[in-house]
Amino acid sequence: MKLKDKVYIITGATSGMGKAQALLFAKEGAKLVLSGRDLDKGAEVLSSLQKMSATALFIPGNVGDADHNHELVDTALSAFGQLNGLITNAGELGLGEITTLTAESWNKTFSVNVDSVFYLLKAALPHISRNPGNSILINASIAAFKSFPNHPAYCASKAAAVALAKQAALDYAPIRINCICPGPVDTPLIHASAVAFPDPAQAVAAAEQATLLKRLGLPEDVAELAVFLMADTSSWITGSVFTIDGGILASR
């Protein structure tokens, strides 16, 4: 097991990439503290983990709230006595052109996509021992590097998350801190994003065809990369940004 007895916090763990990470990390022996907004979906994830005889706790809440992030860290420390790292997955779209996007939507997008990362890093870093066996992963997006119609808040916030991950790696080495930037992954978020286009179904199909591999990514594809970057097999990797997008950026 690549992550045996290591303790991780995973946010956005009730669906999509976060859920896939929780299941694969548990398979690799990790102990987990999971965060999400949906109680029912959180209970479903816990049920799946319990069937695997995994050790996991679910704390519902809003990652944009600083107190919730402190609760996640406190729970990990009180339940397991240590914290080896974390993965941030929660995402908000904030759809609309700059001139029509409301300040409320802009602020909510940055709260979920950037502020939550800052709050969790701020709460967790004092309790993560400074050694390369401990690792942090920030889930951003290729939207940090590629513009999409009606996604100004999302693109700007994901670029900020990439910059924050790189800065954290500089300041807190030898804790390893990296960033992953997925392309179109088959999660509820991509289908919600597609409503910004005149024909949502066509937009999803176009995203699929834009990849060199001609398919949407799966949450499990991203989870496999996450395990590699959190495990000791990547012990000389930090401050790096990994695109996992089926080749979209390569084809620009």
Coordinates of C-alpha atoms in Angstrom, one line a residue:
M1 CA 0.0 0.0 0.0
K2 CA 1.5 3.3 -1.1
L3 CA -0.2 5.5 1.6
K4 CA -0.5 3.1 4.5
D5 CA -1.5 4.8 7.8
K6 CA -1.0 8.3 6.4
V7 CA -3.7 10.8 7.3
Y8 CA -5.1 13.2 4.7
I9 CA -7.8 15.8 4.5
I10 CA -9.7 15.7 1.1
T11 CA -12.2 18.5 0.3
G12 CA -14.9 18.3 -2.3
A13 CA -15.0 14.6 -1.5
T14 CA -18.7 13.9 -2.1
S15 CA -18.6 13.5 -5.9
G16 CA -16.4 13.6 -8.9
M17 CA -12.6 13.8 -8.5
G18 CA -12.7 14.1 -4.7
K19 CA -14.8 11.0 -4.3
A20 CA -12.6 9.0 -6.6
Q21 CA -9.5 10.2 -4.6
A22 CA -11.2 9.1 -1.3
L23 CA -11.9 5.6 -2.6
L24 CA -8.4 5.1 -4.1
F25 CA -6.6 6.6 -1.2
A26 CA -8.5 4.3 1.2
K27 CA -7.5 1.4 -1.0
E28 CA -3.9 2.5 -0.6
G29 CA -4.2 2.4 3.2
A30 CA -4.8 6.1 4.0
K31 CA -6.9 7.4 6.9
L32 CA -9.2 10.2 5.8
V33 CA -11.0 13.3 6.9
L34 CA -13.5 14.2 4.2
S35 CA -15.3 17.5 3.5
G36 CA -18.3 18.3 1.4
R37 CA -21.5 20.3 1.4
D38 CA -24.0 17.5 0.7
L39 CA -24.9 15.3 3.8
D40 CA -26.6 12.6 1.8
K41 CA -23.7 12.2 -0.7
G42 CA -21.2 12.3 2.2
A43 CA -23.1 9.4 3.8
E44 CA -22.9 7.5 0.6
V45 CA -19.1 8.0 0.3
L46 CA -18.7 6.9 3.9
S47 CA -20.8 3.8 3.3
S48 CA -18.6 2.8 0.3
L49 CA -15.5 3.3 2.4
Q50 CA -16.9 1.3 5.3
K51 CA -17.5 -1.6 2.9
M52 CA -13.8 -1.4 2.2
S53 CA -13.0 -1.5 5.9
A54 CA -11.4 2.0 5.5
T55 CA -10.9 4.5 8.2
A56 CA -12.6 7.7 7.4
L57 CA -14.6 10.6 8.8
F58 CA -16.9 13.0 7.0
I59 CA -17.3 16.7 8.2
P60 CA -20.0 18.6 6.3
G61 CA -19.4 22.3 5.7
N62 CA -18.5 25.2 3.5
V63 CA -14.8 25.2 2.6
G64 CA -15.0 28.9 2.0
D65 CA -15.5 29.3 5.8
A66 CA -12.2 29.5 7.7
D67 CA -13.7 27.9 10.8
H68 CA -14.7 24.8 8.8
N69 CA -11.1 24.3 7.7
H70 CA -9.8 24.6 11.2
E71 CA -12.5 21.9 12.2
L72 CA -11.1 19.6 9.5
V73 CA -7.6 19.9 10.9
D74 CA -8.7 19.6 14.5
T75 CA -10.6 16.5 13.6
A76 CA -7.7 14.8 11.9
L77 CA -5.4 15.6 14.8
S78 CA -7.8 14.5 17.5
A79 CA -8.9 11.3 15.7
F80 CA -5.6 10.1 14.3
G81 CA -2.9 12.1 16.1
Q82 CA -1.2 13.4 13.0
L83 CA -1.7 15.0 9.6
N84 CA 0.4 14.0 6.6
G85 CA -1.2 16.2 3.9
L86 CA -4.3 17.3 2.1
I87 CA -6.0 17.7 -1.3
T88 CA -8.3 20.6 -2.2
N89 CA -11.0 19.8 -4.8
A90 CA -14.0 22.0 -4.1
G91 CA -14.9 24.1 -7.2
E92 CA -17.3 26.9 -8.1
L93 CA -18.0 28.1 -11.7
G94 CA -19.3 31.7 -11.4
L95 CA -20.6 31.7 -15.0
G96 CA -21.2 35.0 -16.9
E97 CA -19.3 37.6 -19.0
I98 CA -17.4 40.2 -17.1
T99 CA -20.0 42.9 -17.7
T100 CA -22.9 40.7 -16.5
L101 CA -21.2 38.7 -13.7
T102 CA -22.4 39.8 -10.3
A103 CA -20.0 40.8 -7.6
E104 CA -21.7 38.1 -5.4
S105 CA -20.9 35.4 -8.0
W106 CA -17.4 36.6 -8.4
N107 CA -16.8 36.6 -4.7
K108 CA -18.4 33.2 -4.2
T109 CA -16.2 31.7 -6.9
F110 CA -13.0 33.1 -5.3
S111 CA -14.2 32.0 -1.9
V112 CA -14.5 28.4 -3.0
N113 CA -11.6 28.2 -5.4
V114 CA -9.0 30.3 -3.7
D115 CA -9.9 31.4 -0.2
S116 CA -10.7 27.8 0.8
V117 CA -7.2 26.8 -0.3
F118 CA -5.6 29.6 1.7
Y119 CA -7.7 28.8 4.8
L120 CA -6.9 25.1 4.8
L121 CA -3.2 25.7 4.2
K122 CA -3.2 28.2 7.0
A123 CA -4.9 25.8 9.4
A124 CA -3.0 22.7 8.3
L125 CA 0.6 23.7 7.6
P126 CA 1.6 24.3 11.3
H127 CA 0.7 20.7 12.0
I128 CA 2.3 18.9 9.0
S129 CA 5.9 17.9 9.8
R130 CA 8.4 19.4 7.4
N131 CA 9.7 16.3 5.6
P132 CA 9.3 15.2 2.0
G133 CA 7.1 12.2 3.1
N134 CA 4.3 14.7 3.7
S135 CA 2.5 16.2 0.7
I136 CA -0.1 18.7 -0.4
L137 CA -2.0 18.7 -3.7
I138 CA -4.0 21.7 -5.0
N139 CA -6.6 20.8 -7.7
A140 CA -6.9 23.7 -10.1
S141 CA -7.8 23.5 -13.8
I142 CA -6.4 24.0 -17.3
A143 CA -8.7 27.1 -17.1
A144 CA -5.7 28.7 -15.3
F145 CA -3.9 28.7 -18.8
K146 CA -6.7 28.5 -21.3
S147 CA -9.7 30.9 -21.5
F148 CA -13.3 29.6 -21.9
P149 CA -16.3 31.7 -22.8
N150 CA -18.3 33.1 -19.9
H151 CA -15.8 31.8 -17.3
P152 CA -13.9 34.9 -16.1
A153 CA -14.2 34.2 -12.4
Y154 CA -13.4 30.5 -12.8
C155 CA -10.3 31.1 -15.0
A156 CA -9.0 33.9 -12.8
S157 CA -9.5 31.9 -9.6
K158 CA -7.9 28.8 -10.9
A159 CA -4.8 30.8 -12.0
A160 CA -4.7 32.2 -8.5
A161 CA -4.8 28.7 -7.1
V162 CA -1.8 27.6 -9.2
A163 CA 0.2 30.6 -8.0
L164 CA -0.7 29.9 -4.4
A165 CA 0.4 26.3 -4.7
K166 CA 3.8 27.3 -6.1
Q167 CA 4.3 30.0 -3.5
A168 CA 3.4 27.5 -0.7
A169 CA 5.9 25.0 -2.1
L170 CA 8.6 27.7 -1.9
D171 CA 7.8 28.7 1.7
Y172 CA 7.2 25.3 3.2
A173 CA 9.7 22.9 1.7
P174 CA 10.5 20.1 2.3
I175 CA 6.8 19.5 2.6
R176 CA 6.0 18.7 -1.1
I177 CA 3.3 20.9 -2.5
N178 CA 2.1 20.4 -6.1
C179 CA -0.8 21.4 -8.3
I180 CA -2.8 19.4 -10.8
C181 CA -4.8 21.1 -13.6
P182 CA -7.4 18.7 -15.1
G183 CA -9.1 19.3 -18.4
P184 CA -12.6 18.1 -19.2
V185 CA -13.3 15.3 -16.6
D186 CA -16.7 13.6 -16.6
T187 CA -18.0 15.1 -13.3
P188 CA -21.1 17.1 -12.5
L189 CA -19.0 20.3 -12.8
I190 CA -18.3 19.9 -16.5
H191 CA -22.0 19.5 -17.3
A192 CA -22.8 22.6 -15.1
S193 CA -20.1 24.5 -17.0
A194 CA -21.6 23.5 -20.4
V195 CA -24.8 25.6 -19.7
A196 CA -22.6 28.7 -20.5
F197 CA -22.7 27.6 -24.1
P198 CA -25.7 27.8 -26.5
D199 CA -25.9 24.0 -26.9
P200 CA -24.7 22.3 -23.6
A201 CA -24.6 18.8 -25.0
Q202 CA -22.7 19.9 -28.0
A203 CA -20.2 21.8 -25.8
V204 CA -19.5 18.6 -23.8
A205 CA -19.0 16.6 -27.0
A206 CA -16.7 19.4 -28.4
A207 CA -14.6 19.2 -25.2
E208 CA -14.3 15.5 -25.7
Q209 CA -13.2 15.9 -29.3
A210 CA -10.7 18.6 -28.3
T211 CA -8.6 16.1 -26.5
L212 CA -6.0 14.2 -28.4
L213 CA -7.3 11.0 -26.9
K214 CA -10.9 11.7 -27.9
R215 CA -12.5 11.1 -24.6
L216 CA -13.4 12.9 -21.4
G217 CA -11.2 12.2 -18.4
L218 CA -12.5 10.0 -15.6
P219 CA -12.3 11.0 -12.0
E220 CA -10.2 7.8 -11.5
D221 CA -7.6 9.1 -14.0
V222 CA -7.1 12.1 -11.8
A223 CA -7.1 10.0 -8.6
E224 CA -4.3 7.9 -9.9
L225 CA -2.1 10.9 -10.5
A226 CA -3.0 12.2 -7.0
V227 CA -1.8 9.0 -5.4
F228 CA 1.5 9.2 -7.3
L229 CA 2.1 12.8 -6.2
M230 CA 1.2 12.1 -2.6
A231 CA 3.2 8.9 -2.3
D232 CA 6.9 8.5 -1.7
T233 CA 7.4 7.5 -5.3
S234 CA 7.3 11.3 -6.1
S235 CA 9.7 12.2 -3.4
W236 CA 11.7 14.7 -5.6
I237 CA 8.7 16.5 -7.0
T238 CA 7.5 19.8 -5.5
G239 CA 6.4 23.2 -6.7
S240 CA 5.2 21.6 -10.0
V241 CA 2.1 22.0 -12.0
F242 CA 0.7 18.9 -13.8
T243 CA -1.9 19.1 -16.6
I244 CA -4.0 16.0 -17.0
D245 CA -6.2 17.0 -19.9
G246 CA -6.0 14.3 -22.6
G247 CA -3.7 16.6 -24.6
I248 CA -5.8 19.7 -25.0
L249 CA -3.1 22.2 -24.1
A250 CA -0.6 20.3 -26.3
S251 CA -2.9 20.8 -29.3
R252 CA -3.3 24.6 -28.9

